[in-house]
């Protein structure tokens, strides 16, 4: 437990952001008008909020989905949640609370990873 | 089950939910799909139907929402939600649509196809059931109008 207490929010947010952006069907994060963000010294990770209010870590992810005829948004959100959880595991974060996912926009014909 | 759901909805104020939307609460967290996303899916679905020439916003409300979107929305994305308004509940959505159709098509058939496509797309992408799609055909498009129309469409 003391090990992940040393991890800064911004480090966690960056790892989660990177993992989420690699999920097929995600066109981007933190681009919407309601974007959440994590702030650190001289840096901002948009689209990922990290809250440590109560014991476990709560994550809030705001993303833009890539439009495709077969995209199922709740399914996409679930894959995003899994990717975030895996990234947190890799960092050694043990206590993870909720991972909230908001699909705030849809991109059409854009650059899909 | 229905009662529990209602209680939850009543006791939980419309807190920080940004673009108040369809919520799917799981044990691992909540998934939220913004109303704008539902509107965009409906807009795309309508445009996919041949015979639909364009979706148009109309009146002050439409103009304002179009403006808001242009100011706040991301650049480079030309599919907006103008001409579409949605009402999204827990499990259902209602869609209002204003559109221009190509001259010569059967409007009831096109409207029917638009309705079907919106229902299918919204349901497969968000899980919401589309209760109704109200369609307002505001104008006809004639091919000869090409030049006029081109200047009108931004």
mmCIF file of C-alpha atoms in Angstrom:
data_model
loop_
_atom_site.group_PDB
_atom_site.id
_atom_site.type_symbol
_atom_site.label_atom_id
_atom_site.label_comp_id
_atom_site.label_asym_id
_atom_site.label_seq_id
_atom_site.Cartn_x
_atom_site.Cartn_y
_atom_site.Cartn_z
ATOM 1 C CA UNK A 1 0.000 0.000 0.000
ATOM 2 C CA UNK A 2 2.753 2.515 0.761
ATOM 3 C CA UNK A 3 4.210 1.871 -2.684
ATOM 4 C CA UNK A 4 1.254 3.211 -4.570
ATOM 5 C CA UNK A 5 0.900 6.072 -2.180
ATOM 6 C CA UNK A 6 4.129 7.297 -3.713
ATOM 7 C CA UNK A 7 2.641 7.310 -7.189
ATOM 8 C CA UNK A 8 1.574 10.733 -8.240
ATOM 9 C CA UNK A 9 -1.854 11.292 -9.744
ATOM 10 C CA UNK A 10 -0.318 12.665 -12.885
ATOM 11 C CA UNK A 11 1.739 9.508 -13.416
ATOM 12 C CA UNK A 12 -1.353 7.384 -13.027
ATOM 13 C CA UNK A 13 -3.370 9.627 -15.330
ATOM 14 C CA UNK A 14 -0.702 9.507 -18.025
ATOM 15 C CA UNK A 15 -0.512 5.719 -17.946
ATOM 16 C CA UNK A 16 -4.284 5.391 -18.105
ATOM 17 C CA UNK A 17 -4.522 7.926 -20.937
ATOM 18 C CA UNK A 18 -1.928 6.050 -22.981
ATOM 19 C CA UNK A 19 -3.663 2.726 -22.447
ATOM 20 C CA UNK A 20 -7.097 4.076 -23.291
ATOM 21 C CA UNK A 21 -5.909 5.682 -26.506
ATOM 22 C CA UNK A 22 -4.695 2.321 -27.733
ATOM 23 C CA UNK A 23 -8.133 0.742 -27.464
ATOM 24 C CA UNK A 24 -9.581 0.270 -30.976
ATOM 25 C CA UNK A 25 -12.650 2.436 -31.386
ATOM 26 C CA UNK A 26 -11.310 5.253 -29.229
ATOM 27 C CA UNK A 27 -10.669 8.315 -31.387
ATOM 28 C CA UNK A 28 -9.280 10.462 -28.626
ATOM 29 C CA UNK A 29 -9.666 11.520 -25.039
ATOM 30 C CA UNK A 30 -10.408 14.776 -23.323
ATOM 31 C CA UNK A 31 -11.501 16.666 -26.418
ATOM 32 C CA UNK A 32 -15.046 17.403 -25.455
ATOM 33 C CA UNK A 33 -16.422 20.455 -23.817
ATOM 34 C CA UNK A 34 -16.980 18.648 -20.538
ATOM 35 C CA UNK A 35 -13.512 17.227 -20.363
ATOM 36 C CA UNK A 36 -12.133 16.208 -17.041
ATOM 37 C CA UNK A 37 -8.398 16.436 -16.462
ATOM 38 C CA UNK A 38 -5.562 15.712 -14.077
ATOM 39 C CA UNK A 39 -3.234 18.594 -13.315
ATOM 40 C CA UNK A 40 0.357 18.398 -12.283
ATOM 41 C CA UNK A 41 3.286 20.793 -12.248
ATOM 42 C CA UNK A 42 3.490 22.247 -15.765
ATOM 43 C CA UNK A 43 1.353 19.524 -17.237
ATOM 44 C CA UNK A 44 -2.209 18.497 -17.808
ATOM 45 C CA UNK A 45 -3.564 15.117 -18.804
ATOM 46 C CA UNK A 46 -6.918 15.843 -20.378
ATOM 47 C CA UNK A 47 -9.698 13.326 -20.338
ATOM 48 C CA UNK A 48 -8.546 11.380 -17.299
ATOM 49 C CA UNK A 49 -9.492 12.327 -13.798
ATOM 50 C CA UNK A 50 -7.871 10.630 -10.828
ATOM 51 C CA UNK A 51 -9.510 10.969 -7.444
ATOM 52 C CA UNK A 52 -8.210 9.572 -4.229
ATOM 53 C CA UNK A 53 -10.886 11.012 -2.003
ATOM 54 C CA UNK A 54 -11.612 7.800 -0.186
ATOM 55 C CA UNK A 55 -9.180 4.895 0.086
ATOM 56 C CA UNK A 56 -9.278 3.346 -3.362
ATOM 57 C CA UNK A 57 -8.480 5.258 -6.485
ATOM 58 C CA UNK A 58 -11.392 6.456 -8.601
ATOM 59 C CA UNK A 59 -10.803 7.069 -12.279
ATOM 60 C CA UNK A 60 -12.964 9.147 -14.596
ATOM 61 C CA UNK A 61 -12.353 8.839 -18.331
ATOM 62 C CA UNK A 62 -13.878 11.103 -20.991
ATOM 63 C CA UNK A 63 -13.425 9.928 -24.540
ATOM 64 C CA UNK A 64 -14.421 10.451 -28.128
ATOM 65 C CA UNK A 65 -15.455 7.285 -29.948
ATOM 66 C CA UNK A 66 -14.663 6.602 -33.586
ATOM 67 C CA UNK A 67 -17.826 6.062 -35.570
ATOM 68 C CA UNK A 68 -18.193 2.658 -37.119
ATOM 69 C CA UNK A 69 -21.314 0.783 -38.068
ATOM 70 C CA UNK A 70 -20.549 -1.972 -35.597
ATOM 71 C CA UNK A 71 -19.430 0.066 -32.609
ATOM 72 C CA UNK A 72 -21.317 -0.805 -29.491
ATOM 73 C CA UNK A 73 -20.587 2.030 -27.082
ATOM 74 C CA UNK A 74 -21.287 0.244 -23.801
ATOM 75 C CA UNK A 75 -19.001 -2.544 -25.046
ATOM 76 C CA UNK A 76 -16.340 -0.025 -25.980
ATOM 77 C CA UNK A 77 -16.612 1.524 -22.515
ATOM 78 C CA UNK A 78 -16.109 -1.910 -21.011
ATOM 79 C CA UNK A 79 -12.943 -2.491 -23.071
ATOM 80 C CA UNK A 80 -11.689 0.943 -22.031
ATOM 81 C CA UNK A 81 -12.326 0.053 -18.426
ATOM 82 C CA UNK A 82 -10.365 -3.177 -18.820
ATOM 83 C CA UNK A 83 -7.456 -1.370 -20.497
ATOM 84 C CA UNK A 84 -7.370 1.205 -17.700
ATOM 85 C CA UNK A 85 -7.456 -1.514 -15.086
ATOM 86 C CA UNK A 86 -4.577 -3.343 -16.782
ATOM 87 C CA UNK A 87 -2.543 -0.137 -16.873
ATOM 88 C CA UNK A 88 -3.194 0.420 -13.182
ATOM 89 C CA UNK A 89 -2.156 -3.158 -12.470
ATOM 90 C CA UNK A 90 1.099 -2.580 -14.337
ATOM 91 C CA UNK A 91 1.778 0.451 -12.182
ATOM 92 C CA UNK A 92 1.190 -1.614 -9.085
ATOM 93 C CA UNK A 93 -1.912 0.242 -8.018
ATOM 94 C CA UNK A 94 -3.775 -2.238 -5.933
ATOM 95 C CA UNK A 95 -6.844 -0.497 -4.712
ATOM 96 C CA UNK A 96 -8.957 0.626 -7.613
ATOM 97 C CA UNK A 97 -12.459 1.823 -7.015
ATOM 98 C CA UNK A 98 -14.751 2.941 -9.782
ATOM 99 C CA UNK A 99 -13.669 3.539 -13.328
ATOM 100 C CA UNK A 100 -16.295 5.794 -14.868
ATOM 101 C CA UNK A 101 -16.337 6.142 -18.631
ATOM 102 C CA UNK A 102 -18.121 8.930 -20.484
ATOM 103 C CA UNK A 103 -18.495 8.808 -24.243
ATOM 104 C CA UNK A 104 -18.773 12.512 -24.882
ATOM 105 C CA UNK A 105 -18.452 12.666 -28.637
ATOM 106 C CA UNK A 106 -18.337 10.641 -31.806
ATOM 107 C CA UNK A 107 -15.846 11.209 -34.584
ATOM 108 C CA UNK A 108 -16.777 10.369 -38.124
ATOM 109 C CA UNK A 109 -14.258 9.419 -40.782
ATOM 110 C CA UNK A 110 -11.462 10.597 -38.558
ATOM 111 C CA UNK A 111 -8.120 9.062 -37.894
ATOM 112 C CA UNK A 112 -8.800 5.745 -36.298
ATOM 113 C CA UNK A 113 -5.817 4.089 -34.644
ATOM 114 C CA UNK B 1 -37.042 -3.743 -10.142
ATOM 115 C CA UNK B 2 -38.814 -0.898 -11.808
ATOM 116 C CA UNK B 3 -39.523 0.624 -8.430
ATOM 117 C CA UNK B 4 -35.936 0.446 -7.301
ATOM 118 C CA UNK B 5 -34.873 2.141 -10.471
ATOM 119 C CA UNK B 6 -37.295 4.939 -9.971
ATOM 120 C CA UNK B 7 -36.186 5.471 -6.407
ATOM 121 C CA UNK B 8 -32.601 5.700 -7.465
ATOM 122 C CA UNK B 9 -33.506 8.231 -10.108
ATOM 123 C CA UNK B 10 -35.464 10.285 -7.627
ATOM 124 C CA UNK B 11 -32.972 10.315 -4.822
ATOM 125 C CA UNK B 12 -30.007 11.026 -7.018
ATOM 126 C CA UNK B 13 -30.009 14.647 -8.059
ATOM 127 C CA UNK B 14 -28.677 15.559 -11.495
ATOM 128 C CA UNK B 15 -25.280 15.984 -9.941
ATOM 129 C CA UNK B 16 -22.109 16.315 -11.906
ATOM 130 C CA UNK B 17 -23.441 14.398 -14.919
ATOM 131 C CA UNK B 18 -22.116 16.651 -17.646
ATOM 132 C CA UNK B 19 -24.252 16.169 -20.720
ATOM 133 C CA UNK B 20 -26.918 14.237 -18.845
ATOM 134 C CA UNK B 21 -27.140 11.097 -20.735
ATOM 135 C CA UNK B 22 -27.736 7.441 -20.724
ATOM 136 C CA UNK B 23 -26.124 5.855 -17.704
ATOM 137 C CA UNK B 24 -25.092 2.269 -17.396
ATOM 138 C CA UNK B 25 -24.008 1.521 -13.896
ATOM 139 C CA UNK B 26 -21.900 -1.562 -13.356
ATOM 140 C CA UNK B 27 -20.051 -2.703 -10.286
ATOM 141 C CA UNK B 28 -16.812 -1.417 -11.796
ATOM 142 C CA UNK B 29 -18.031 2.048 -12.623
ATOM 143 C CA UNK B 30 -20.516 4.011 -14.610
ATOM 144 C CA UNK B 31 -20.686 4.350 -18.374
ATOM 145 C CA UNK B 32 -22.202 7.542 -19.669
ATOM 146 C CA UNK B 33 -23.132 8.257 -23.257
ATOM 147 C CA UNK B 34 -23.697 11.942 -23.909
ATOM 148 C CA UNK B 35 -26.924 13.084 -25.535
ATOM 149 C CA UNK B 36 -24.862 14.671 -28.285
ATOM 150 C CA UNK B 37 -23.505 11.268 -29.174
ATOM 151 C CA UNK B 38 -27.020 9.880 -29.564
ATOM 152 C CA UNK B 39 -27.931 12.895 -31.716
ATOM 153 C CA UNK B 40 -24.880 12.369 -33.881
ATOM 154 C CA UNK B 41 -25.669 8.712 -34.428
ATOM 155 C CA UNK B 42 -29.194 9.704 -35.483
ATOM 156 C CA UNK B 43 -27.827 12.367 -37.824
ATOM 157 C CA UNK B 44 -25.455 9.944 -39.492
ATOM 158 C CA UNK B 45 -28.125 7.270 -39.748
ATOM 159 C CA UNK B 46 -30.517 9.704 -41.432
ATOM 160 C CA UNK B 47 -27.901 10.808 -43.949
ATOM 161 C CA UNK B 48 -27.171 7.218 -44.864
ATOM 162 C CA UNK B 49 -30.598 6.909 -46.458
ATOM 163 C CA UNK B 50 -30.650 7.821 -50.162
ATOM 164 C CA UNK B 51 -33.176 10.557 -50.789
ATOM 165 C CA UNK B 52 -32.240 12.487 -47.665
ATOM 166 C CA UNK B 53 -30.511 15.545 -49.044
ATOM 167 C CA UNK B 54 -29.593 17.414 -45.908
ATOM 168 C CA UNK B 55 -30.537 17.909 -42.294
ATOM 169 C CA UNK B 56 -31.382 21.463 -41.431
ATOM 170 C CA UNK B 57 -31.675 23.374 -38.260
ATOM 171 C CA UNK B 58 -34.517 25.798 -38.231
ATOM 172 C CA UNK B 59 -35.439 28.764 -36.153
ATOM 173 C CA UNK B 60 -33.613 30.426 -33.324
ATOM 174 C CA UNK B 61 -33.209 27.274 -31.261
ATOM 175 C CA UNK B 62 -31.558 25.391 -34.068
ATOM 176 C CA UNK B 63 -29.317 28.272 -34.970
ATOM 177 C CA UNK B 64 -28.233 28.685 -31.404
ATOM 178 C CA UNK B 65 -27.460 25.050 -30.860
ATOM 179 C CA UNK B 66 -25.555 24.971 -34.135
ATOM 180 C CA UNK B 67 -23.572 27.953 -33.022
ATOM 181 C CA UNK B 68 -22.838 26.532 -29.624
ATOM 182 C CA UNK B 69 -21.596 23.429 -31.263
ATOM 183 C CA UNK B 70 -19.366 25.289 -33.655
ATOM 184 C CA UNK B 71 -17.877 27.313 -30.846
ATOM 185 C CA UNK B 72 -17.423 24.468 -28.416
ATOM 186 C CA UNK B 73 -17.031 21.441 -30.638
ATOM 187 C CA UNK B 74 -13.802 20.015 -31.939
ATOM 188 C CA UNK B 75 -12.546 21.159 -35.320
ATOM 189 C CA UNK B 76 -12.349 19.087 -38.465
ATOM 190 C CA UNK B 77 -15.478 17.125 -37.788
ATOM 191 C CA UNK B 78 -18.097 18.085 -40.293
ATOM 192 C CA UNK B 79 -20.902 15.895 -39.020
ATOM 193 C CA UNK B 80 -22.832 17.925 -36.528
ATOM 194 C CA UNK B 81 -26.148 17.435 -34.904
ATOM 195 C CA UNK B 82 -27.957 20.294 -36.597
ATOM 196 C CA UNK B 83 -31.461 19.346 -37.549
ATOM 197 C CA UNK B 84 -31.577 16.704 -34.848
ATOM 198 C CA UNK B 85 -32.789 16.970 -31.315
ATOM 199 C CA UNK B 86 -32.972 14.073 -28.945
ATOM 200 C CA UNK B 87 -34.562 13.348 -25.665
ATOM 201 C CA UNK B 88 -32.780 10.602 -23.810
ATOM 202 C CA UNK B 89 -34.123 8.701 -20.850
ATOM 203 C CA UNK B 90 -32.869 5.707 -18.936
ATOM 204 C CA UNK B 91 -33.633 3.191 -21.624
ATOM 205 C CA UNK B 92 -35.432 5.033 -24.354
ATOM 206 C CA UNK B 93 -34.806 7.906 -26.676
ATOM 207 C CA UNK B 94 -36.996 10.088 -28.836
ATOM 208 C CA UNK B 95 -35.631 11.822 -31.904
ATOM 209 C CA UNK B 96 -36.887 14.900 -33.754
ATOM 210 C CA UNK B 97 -35.502 15.470 -37.191
ATOM 211 C CA UNK B 98 -35.765 18.262 -39.772
ATOM 212 C CA UNK B 99 -34.645 17.413 -43.251
ATOM 213 C CA UNK B 100 -34.673 18.295 -46.922
ATOM 214 C CA UNK B 101 -35.406 15.419 -49.310
ATOM 215 C CA UNK B 102 -34.514 15.013 -52.949
ATOM 216 C CA UNK B 103 -37.292 15.819 -55.365
ATOM 217 C CA UNK B 104 -38.889 12.704 -56.839
ATOM 218 C CA UNK B 105 -38.559 10.309 -53.929
ATOM 219 C CA UNK B 106 -41.477 8.917 -52.001
ATOM 220 C CA UNK B 107 -41.390 10.884 -48.794
ATOM 221 C CA UNK B 108 -43.253 8.286 -46.711
ATOM 222 C CA UNK B 109 -40.875 5.578 -47.861
ATOM 223 C CA UNK B 110 -37.791 7.671 -47.191
ATOM 224 C CA UNK B 111 -39.151 8.709 -43.801
ATOM 225 C CA UNK B 112 -39.837 5.112 -42.986
ATOM 226 C CA UNK B 113 -36.324 4.078 -43.952
ATOM 227 C CA UNK B 114 -34.852 6.924 -41.898
ATOM 228 C CA UNK B 115 -36.875 5.830 -38.909
ATOM 229 C CA UNK B 116 -35.756 2.242 -39.280
ATOM 230 C CA UNK B 117 -32.100 3.141 -39.730
ATOM 231 C CA UNK B 118 -32.046 5.482 -36.752
ATOM 232 C CA UNK B 119 -33.736 2.891 -34.599
ATOM 233 C CA UNK B 120 -31.243 0.199 -35.612
ATOM 234 C CA UNK B 121 -28.132 2.332 -35.338
ATOM 235 C CA UNK B 122 -28.993 3.942 -32.027
ATOM 236 C CA UNK B 123 -30.000 0.622 -30.564
ATOM 237 C CA UNK B 124 -26.930 -1.277 -31.707
ATOM 238 C CA UNK B 125 -24.533 1.454 -30.675
ATOM 239 C CA UNK B 126 -25.989 2.585 -27.378
ATOM 240 C CA UNK B 127 -28.482 -0.053 -26.321
ATOM 241 C CA UNK B 128 -31.230 2.572 -26.148
ATOM 242 C CA UNK B 129 -34.624 1.818 -27.606
ATOM 243 C CA UNK B 130 -35.849 4.563 -29.894
ATOM 244 C CA UNK B 131 -39.435 5.175 -28.954
ATOM 245 C CA UNK B 132 -40.254 7.610 -31.716
ATOM 246 C CA UNK B 133 -38.682 9.484 -34.575
ATOM 247 C CA UNK B 134 -40.579 12.594 -35.587
ATOM 248 C CA UNK B 135 -39.641 13.787 -39.030
ATOM 249 C CA UNK B 136 -40.257 17.227 -40.402
ATOM 250 C CA UNK B 137 -39.616 17.518 -44.121
ATOM 251 C CA UNK B 138 -38.944 21.217 -44.513
ATOM 252 C CA UNK B 139 -38.019 21.453 -48.188
ATOM 253 C CA UNK B 140 -37.392 19.663 -51.445
ATOM 254 C CA UNK B 141 -34.115 19.659 -53.239
ATOM 255 C CA UNK B 142 -34.096 20.010 -57.037
ATOM 256 C CA UNK B 143 -30.950 19.140 -58.923
ATOM 257 C CA UNK B 144 -31.186 22.430 -60.894
ATOM 258 C CA UNK B 145 -30.819 24.334 -57.656
ATOM 259 C CA UNK B 146 -27.282 23.077 -57.388
ATOM 260 C CA UNK B 147 -25.574 26.466 -57.594
ATOM 261 C CA UNK B 148 -27.982 28.238 -55.312
ATOM 262 C CA UNK B 149 -27.787 25.475 -52.789
ATOM 263 C CA UNK B 150 -24.037 25.330 -52.893
ATOM 264 C CA UNK B 151 -23.821 28.886 -51.718
ATOM 265 C CA UNK B 152 -26.328 28.234 -48.997
ATOM 266 C CA UNK B 153 -24.559 25.266 -47.508
ATOM 267 C CA UNK B 154 -21.499 26.199 -45.531
#
